[in-house]
Amino acid sequence: MDANDPRMNLIACEIDRMHYENGQTGLQIAEQWIVSHINALLAVTEARAQDPRTYPGFGDGTTEETARRIVARLLDAGWRPPDTECLDVPAIPTADL
């Protein structure tokens, strides 16, 4: 998305807007955010091992919360999970009625 794209007006985050204007894709921006978030989570977890009251505003930092944030960020960036036809998964058994 370039700076003249009318969708740029819909981007509320100034940092994301700056990245788009510099030619990055939504997925590249999401990847940078995910790496930063995981690094912050690791730093908070390490600090809380020493003092559990450290970084009270960060939240619980649970695996579930982190996974939700990552998936939400990827979906916001335009990523979509592949169709099940593209995956090498076993067939779902059907119940004989």
CSV table of N, CA and C in Angstrom, one decimal:
chain,number,residue,atom,x,y,z
A,1,MET,N,0.9,-1.2,0.0
A,1,MET,CA,0.0,0.0,0.0
A,1,MET,C,0.9,1.2,0.0
A,2,ASP,N,0.7,2.2,-0.9
A,2,ASP,CA,1.5,3.4,-0.9
A,2,ASP,C,0.8,4.5,-0.3
A,3,ALA,N,1.5,5.6,-0.1
A,3,ALA,CA,1.0,6.8,0.6
A,3,ALA,C,-0.3,7.4,0.0
A,4,ASN,N,-0.5,7.2,-1.3
A,4,ASN,CA,-1.6,7.7,-2.0
A,4,ASN,C,-2.9,6.8,-2.0
A,5,ASP,N,-2.7,5.6,-1.4
A,5,ASP,CA,-3.9,4.7,-1.4
A,5,ASP,C,-4.9,5.3,-0.4
A,6,PRO,N,-6.2,5.3,-0.8
A,6,PRO,CA,-7.2,5.9,0.0
A,6,PRO,C,-7.4,5.1,1.3
A,7,ARG,N,-7.0,3.8,1.3
A,7,ARG,CA,-7.1,3.0,2.6
A,7,ARG,C,-6.2,3.5,3.7
A,8,MET,N,-5.2,4.3,3.3
A,8,MET,CA,-4.3,4.8,4.3
A,8,MET,C,-5.0,5.6,5.4
A,9,ASN,N,-6.1,6.2,5.0
A,9,ASN,CA,-6.9,7.0,6.0
A,9,ASN,C,-7.5,6.1,7.0
A,10,LEU,N,-7.7,4.8,6.8
A,10,LEU,CA,-8.3,3.9,7.7
A,10,LEU,C,-7.3,3.3,8.7
A,11,ILE,N,-6.0,3.6,8.5
A,11,ILE,CA,-5.0,3.1,9.4
A,11,ILE,C,-4.9,4.0,10.6
A,12,ALA,N,-5.3,3.6,11.8
A,12,ALA,CA,-5.3,4.4,13.0
A,12,ALA,C,-3.9,4.5,13.6
A,13,CYS,N,-3.1,3.5,13.5
A,13,CYS,CA,-1.8,3.4,14.2
A,13,CYS,C,-0.8,4.2,13.3
A,14,GLU,N,-0.2,5.2,13.9
A,14,GLU,CA,0.8,6.0,13.1
A,14,GLU,C,2.0,5.2,12.8
A,15,ILE,N,2.4,4.3,13.7
A,15,ILE,CA,3.6,3.5,13.4
A,15,ILE,C,3.3,2.6,12.2
A,16,ASP,N,2.1,1.9,12.2
A,16,ASP,CA,1.8,1.1,11.0
A,16,ASP,C,1.7,1.9,9.7
A,17,ARG,N,1.2,3.1,9.8
A,17,ARG,CA,1.1,4.0,8.6
A,17,ARG,C,2.5,4.3,8.1
A,18,MET,N,3.4,4.6,9.0
A,18,MET,CA,4.8,4.9,8.6
A,18,MET,C,5.4,3.7,7.9
A,19,HIS,N,5.2,2.5,8.4
A,19,HIS,CA,5.7,1.3,7.8
A,19,HIS,C,5.1,1.0,6.4
A,20,TYR,N,3.8,1.2,6.3
A,20,TYR,CA,3.2,1.1,4.9
A,20,TYR,C,3.8,2.1,4.0
A,21,GLU,N,4.0,3.4,4.4
A,21,GLU,CA,4.5,4.4,3.6
A,21,GLU,C,5.9,4.1,3.1
A,22,ASN,N,6.7,3.3,3.9
A,22,ASN,CA,8.0,2.9,3.6
A,22,ASN,C,8.0,1.6,2.8
A,23,GLY,N,6.9,1.1,2.3
A,23,GLY,CA,6.8,0.0,1.4
A,23,GLY,C,6.7,-1.4,2.0
A,24,GLN,N,6.5,-1.4,3.3
A,24,GLN,CA,6.3,-2.8,4.0
A,24,GLN,C,4.9,-3.3,3.8
A,25,THR,N,4.8,-4.6,3.8
A,25,THR,CA,3.4,-5.2,3.7
A,25,THR,C,2.8,-5.3,5.1
A,26,GLY,N,1.6,-5.6,5.1
A,26,GLY,CA,0.9,-5.8,6.4
A,26,GLY,C,1.5,-7.0,7.2
A,27,LEU,N,1.9,-8.1,6.4
A,27,LEU,CA,2.5,-9.2,7.1
A,27,LEU,C,3.8,-8.9,7.6
A,28,GLN,N,4.6,-8.1,6.9
A,28,GLN,CA,5.9,-7.7,7.4
A,28,GLN,C,5.8,-6.9,8.7
A,29,ILE,N,4.8,-6.0,8.7
A,29,ILE,CA,4.6,-5.2,9.9
A,29,ILE,C,4.1,-6.1,11.1
A,30,ALA,N,3.2,-7.0,10.8
A,30,ALA,CA,2.8,-7.9,11.8
A,30,ALA,C,3.9,-8.8,12.4
A,31,GLU,N,4.8,-9.2,11.5
A,31,GLU,CA,5.9,-10.0,11.9
A,31,GLU,C,6.8,-9.3,12.9
A,32,GLN,N,7.1,-8.0,12.6
A,32,GLN,CA,7.9,-7.2,13.4
A,32,GLN,C,7.2,-7.0,14.8
A,33,TRP,N,5.9,-6.7,14.8
A,33,TRP,CA,5.2,-6.6,16.0
A,33,TRP,C,5.3,-7.9,16.9
A,34,ILE,N,5.1,-9.0,16.2
A,34,ILE,CA,5.1,-10.3,16.9
A,34,ILE,C,6.5,-10.5,17.6
A,35,VAL,N,7.5,-10.3,16.8
A,35,VAL,CA,8.9,-10.5,17.4
A,35,VAL,C,9.1,-9.5,18.6
A,36,SER,N,8.7,-8.3,18.5
A,36,SER,CA,8.8,-7.3,19.6
A,36,SER,C,8.0,-7.8,20.8
A,37,HIS,N,6.8,-8.2,20.5
A,37,HIS,CA,5.9,-8.7,21.6
A,37,HIS,C,6.5,-9.9,22.3
A,38,ILE,N,7.0,-10.9,21.6
A,38,ILE,CA,7.6,-12.0,22.2
A,38,ILE,C,8.8,-11.7,23.0
A,39,ASN,N,9.7,-10.8,22.5
A,39,ASN,CA,10.8,-10.3,23.2
A,39,ASN,C,10.4,-9.6,24.5
A,40,ALA,N,9.4,-8.8,24.4
A,40,ALA,CA,8.9,-8.1,25.7
A,40,ALA,C,8.4,-9.1,26.7
A,41,LEU,N,7.6,-10.1,26.2
A,41,LEU,CA,7.1,-11.1,27.0
A,41,LEU,C,8.2,-11.9,27.7
A,42,LEU,N,9.2,-12.3,27.0
A,42,LEU,CA,10.4,-13.0,27.6
A,42,LEU,C,11.1,-12.1,28.7
A,43,ALA,N,11.2,-10.8,28.4
A,43,ALA,CA,11.9,-9.9,29.4
A,43,ALA,C,11.0,-9.8,30.6
A,44,VAL,N,9.7,-9.6,30.4
A,44,VAL,CA,8.8,-9.5,31.6
A,44,VAL,C,8.8,-10.8,32.4
A,45,THR,N,8.7,-11.9,31.7
A,45,THR,CA,8.7,-13.2,32.4
A,45,THR,C,10.0,-13.4,33.3
A,46,GLU,N,11.1,-13.0,32.7
A,46,GLU,CA,12.4,-13.2,33.4
A,46,GLU,C,12.5,-12.2,34.6
A,47,ALA,N,12.0,-11.0,34.4
A,47,ALA,CA,12.0,-10.0,35.5
A,47,ALA,C,11.0,-10.5,36.6
A,48,ARG,N,9.9,-11.0,36.2
A,48,ARG,CA,8.9,-11.5,37.2
A,48,ARG,C,9.4,-12.7,38.0
A,49,ALA,N,10.3,-13.4,37.4
A,49,ALA,CA,10.9,-14.6,38.2
A,49,ALA,C,11.7,-14.0,39.4
A,50,GLN,N,12.3,-12.8,39.3
A,50,GLN,CA,13.0,-12.2,40.3
A,50,GLN,C,12.1,-11.5,41.3
A,51,ASP,N,11.1,-10.8,40.7
A,51,ASP,CA,10.1,-10.0,41.5
A,51,ASP,C,8.8,-10.1,40.8
A,52,PRO,N,7.8,-10.8,41.4
A,52,PRO,CA,6.5,-11.0,40.8
A,52,PRO,C,5.7,-9.7,40.5
A,53,ARG,N,6.1,-8.7,41.2
A,53,ARG,CA,5.3,-7.4,41.1
A,53,ARG,C,5.8,-6.5,39.9
A,54,THR,N,6.8,-7.0,39.2
A,54,THR,CA,7.4,-6.2,38.1
A,54,THR,C,6.5,-6.1,37.0
A,55,TYR,N,6.5,-5.0,36.3
A,55,TYR,CA,5.6,-4.8,35.1
A,55,TYR,C,4.1,-5.1,35.4
A,56,PRO,N,3.5,-4.4,36.3
A,56,PRO,CA,2.1,-4.8,36.7
A,56,PRO,C,1.1,-4.5,35.5
A,57,GLY,N,1.5,-3.5,34.6
A,57,GLY,CA,0.6,-3.2,33.6
A,57,GLY,C,0.7,-4.1,32.3
A,58,PHE,N,1.6,-5.0,32.3
A,58,PHE,CA,1.8,-5.8,31.1
A,58,PHE,C,0.7,-6.9,31.0
A,59,GLY,N,0.0,-7.2,32.0
A,59,GLY,CA,-1.0,-8.3,32.0
A,59,GLY,C,-0.3,-9.6,32.4
A,60,ASP,N,-1.1,-10.7,32.3
A,60,ASP,CA,-0.7,-12.0,32.7
A,60,ASP,C,0.4,-12.6,31.9
A,61,GLY,N,0.4,-12.3,30.6
A,61,GLY,CA,1.4,-12.8,29.7
A,61,GLY,C,1.3,-14.3,29.5
A,62,THR,N,0.0,-14.8,29.5
A,62,THR,CA,-0.1,-16.3,29.4
A,62,THR,C,0.1,-16.7,28.0
A,63,THR,N,0.3,-18.0,27.8
A,63,THR,CA,0.4,-18.5,26.4
A,63,THR,C,-0.8,-18.2,25.6
A,64,GLU,N,-2.0,-18.4,26.2
A,64,GLU,CA,-3.2,-18.2,25.5
A,64,GLU,C,-3.4,-16.8,25.0
A,65,GLU,N,-3.1,-15.9,25.9
A,65,GLU,CA,-3.3,-14.4,25.6
A,65,GLU,C,-2.3,-14.1,24.5
A,66,THR,N,-1.1,-14.5,24.6
A,66,THR,CA,-0.1,-14.2,23.6
A,66,THR,C,-0.5,-14.8,22.2
A,67,ALA,N,-1.0,-16.0,22.2
A,67,ALA,CA,-1.4,-16.7,21.0
A,67,ALA,C,-2.6,-15.9,20.3
A,68,ARG,N,-3.5,-15.5,21.2
A,68,ARG,CA,-4.6,-14.7,20.6
A,68,ARG,C,-4.2,-13.4,20.0
A,69,ARG,N,-3.2,-12.7,20.7
A,69,ARG,CA,-2.7,-11.5,20.1
A,69,ARG,C,-2.0,-11.7,18.8
A,70,ILE,N,-1.2,-12.7,18.7
A,70,ILE,CA,-0.5,-13.0,17.5
A,70,ILE,C,-1.4,-13.3,16.3
A,71,VAL,N,-2.4,-14.2,16.6
A,71,VAL,CA,-3.3,-14.6,15.5
A,71,VAL,C,-4.1,-13.4,15.1
A,72,ALA,N,-4.6,-12.5,16.1
A,72,ALA,CA,-5.3,-11.3,15.7
A,72,ALA,C,-4.5,-10.4,14.9
A,73,ARG,N,-3.2,-10.2,15.2
A,73,ARG,CA,-2.4,-9.3,14.4
A,73,ARG,C,-2.2,-9.8,13.0
A,74,LEU,N,-2.0,-11.2,12.9
A,74,LEU,CA,-1.9,-11.8,11.5
A,74,LEU,C,-3.1,-11.6,10.7
A,75,LEU,N,-4.3,-11.8,11.3
A,75,LEU,CA,-5.6,-11.7,10.6
A,75,LEU,C,-5.8,-10.2,10.2
A,76,ASP,N,-5.4,-9.3,11.1
A,76,ASP,CA,-5.6,-7.9,10.8
A,76,ASP,C,-4.7,-7.5,9.6
A,77,ALA,N,-3.5,-8.2,9.5
A,77,ALA,CA,-2.6,-7.9,8.4
A,77,ALA,C,-3.0,-8.5,7.1
A,78,GLY,N,-4.1,-9.3,7.1
A,78,GLY,CA,-4.6,-9.9,5.8
A,78,GLY,C,-4.3,-11.4,5.7
A,79,TRP,N,-3.6,-12.0,6.6
A,79,TRP,CA,-3.3,-13.4,6.5
A,79,TRP,C,-4.6,-14.2,6.7
A,80,ARG,N,-4.7,-15.3,6.0
A,80,ARG,CA,-5.8,-16.2,6.2
A,80,ARG,C,-5.3,-17.6,6.3
A,81,PRO,N,-5.9,-18.4,7.2
A,81,PRO,CA,-5.4,-19.8,7.2
A,81,PRO,C,-5.7,-20.5,5.9
A,82,PRO,N,-4.8,-21.5,5.6
A,82,PRO,CA,-5.1,-22.2,4.3
A,82,PRO,C,-6.4,-23.0,4.4
A,83,ASP,N,-6.9,-23.3,3.2
A,83,ASP,CA,-8.1,-24.2,3.2
A,83,ASP,C,-7.7,-25.6,3.6
A,84,THR,N,-8.6,-26.3,4.2
A,84,THR,CA,-8.3,-27.6,4.6
A,84,THR,C,-7.9,-28.5,3.5
A,85,GLU,N,-8.3,-28.2,2.3
A,85,GLU,CA,-7.9,-29.0,1.1
A,85,GLU,C,-6.4,-28.9,0.9
A,86,CYS,N,-5.8,-27.9,1.3
A,86,CYS,CA,-4.3,-27.7,1.1
A,86,CYS,C,-3.5,-28.3,2.2
A,87,LEU,N,-4.1,-28.7,3.3
A,87,LEU,CA,-3.4,-29.3,4.4
A,87,LEU,C,-3.4,-30.8,4.3
A,88,ASP,N,-2.3,-31.4,4.8
A,88,ASP,CA,-2.2,-32.8,4.8
A,88,ASP,C,-2.7,-33.3,6.2
A,89,VAL,N,-4.0,-33.4,6.4
A,89,VAL,CA,-4.6,-33.8,7.6
A,89,VAL,C,-5.4,-35.1,7.3
A,90,PRO,N,-5.6,-35.9,8.3
A,90,PRO,CA,-6.4,-37.1,8.1
A,90,PRO,C,-7.9,-36.7,7.9
A,91,ALA,N,-8.6,-37.5,7.2
A,91,ALA,CA,-10.1,-37.2,7.0
A,91,ALA,C,-10.8,-37.3,8.4
A,92,ILE,N,-11.8,-36.5,8.5
A,92,ILE,CA,-12.6,-36.5,9.7
A,92,ILE,C,-13.6,-37.6,9.6
A,93,PRO,N,-13.6,-38.5,10.6
A,93,PRO,CA,-14.5,-39.6,10.5
A,93,PRO,C,-16.0,-39.1,10.6
A,94,THR,N,-16.9,-39.8,9.9
A,94,THR,CA,-18.3,-39.4,9.9
A,94,THR,C,-19.0,-40.5,10.6
A,95,ALA,N,-20.1,-40.0,11.3
A,95,ALA,CA,-20.9,-40.9,12.1
A,95,ALA,C,-21.9,-41.6,11.1
A,96,ASP,N,-22.0,-42.9,11.2
A,96,ASP,CA,-23.1,-43.6,10.4
A,96,ASP,C,-24.4,-43.5,11.2
A,97,LEU,N,-25.3,-42.8,10.6
A,97,LEU,CA,-26.6,-42.6,11.2
A,97,LEU,C,-27.6,-43.6,10.7
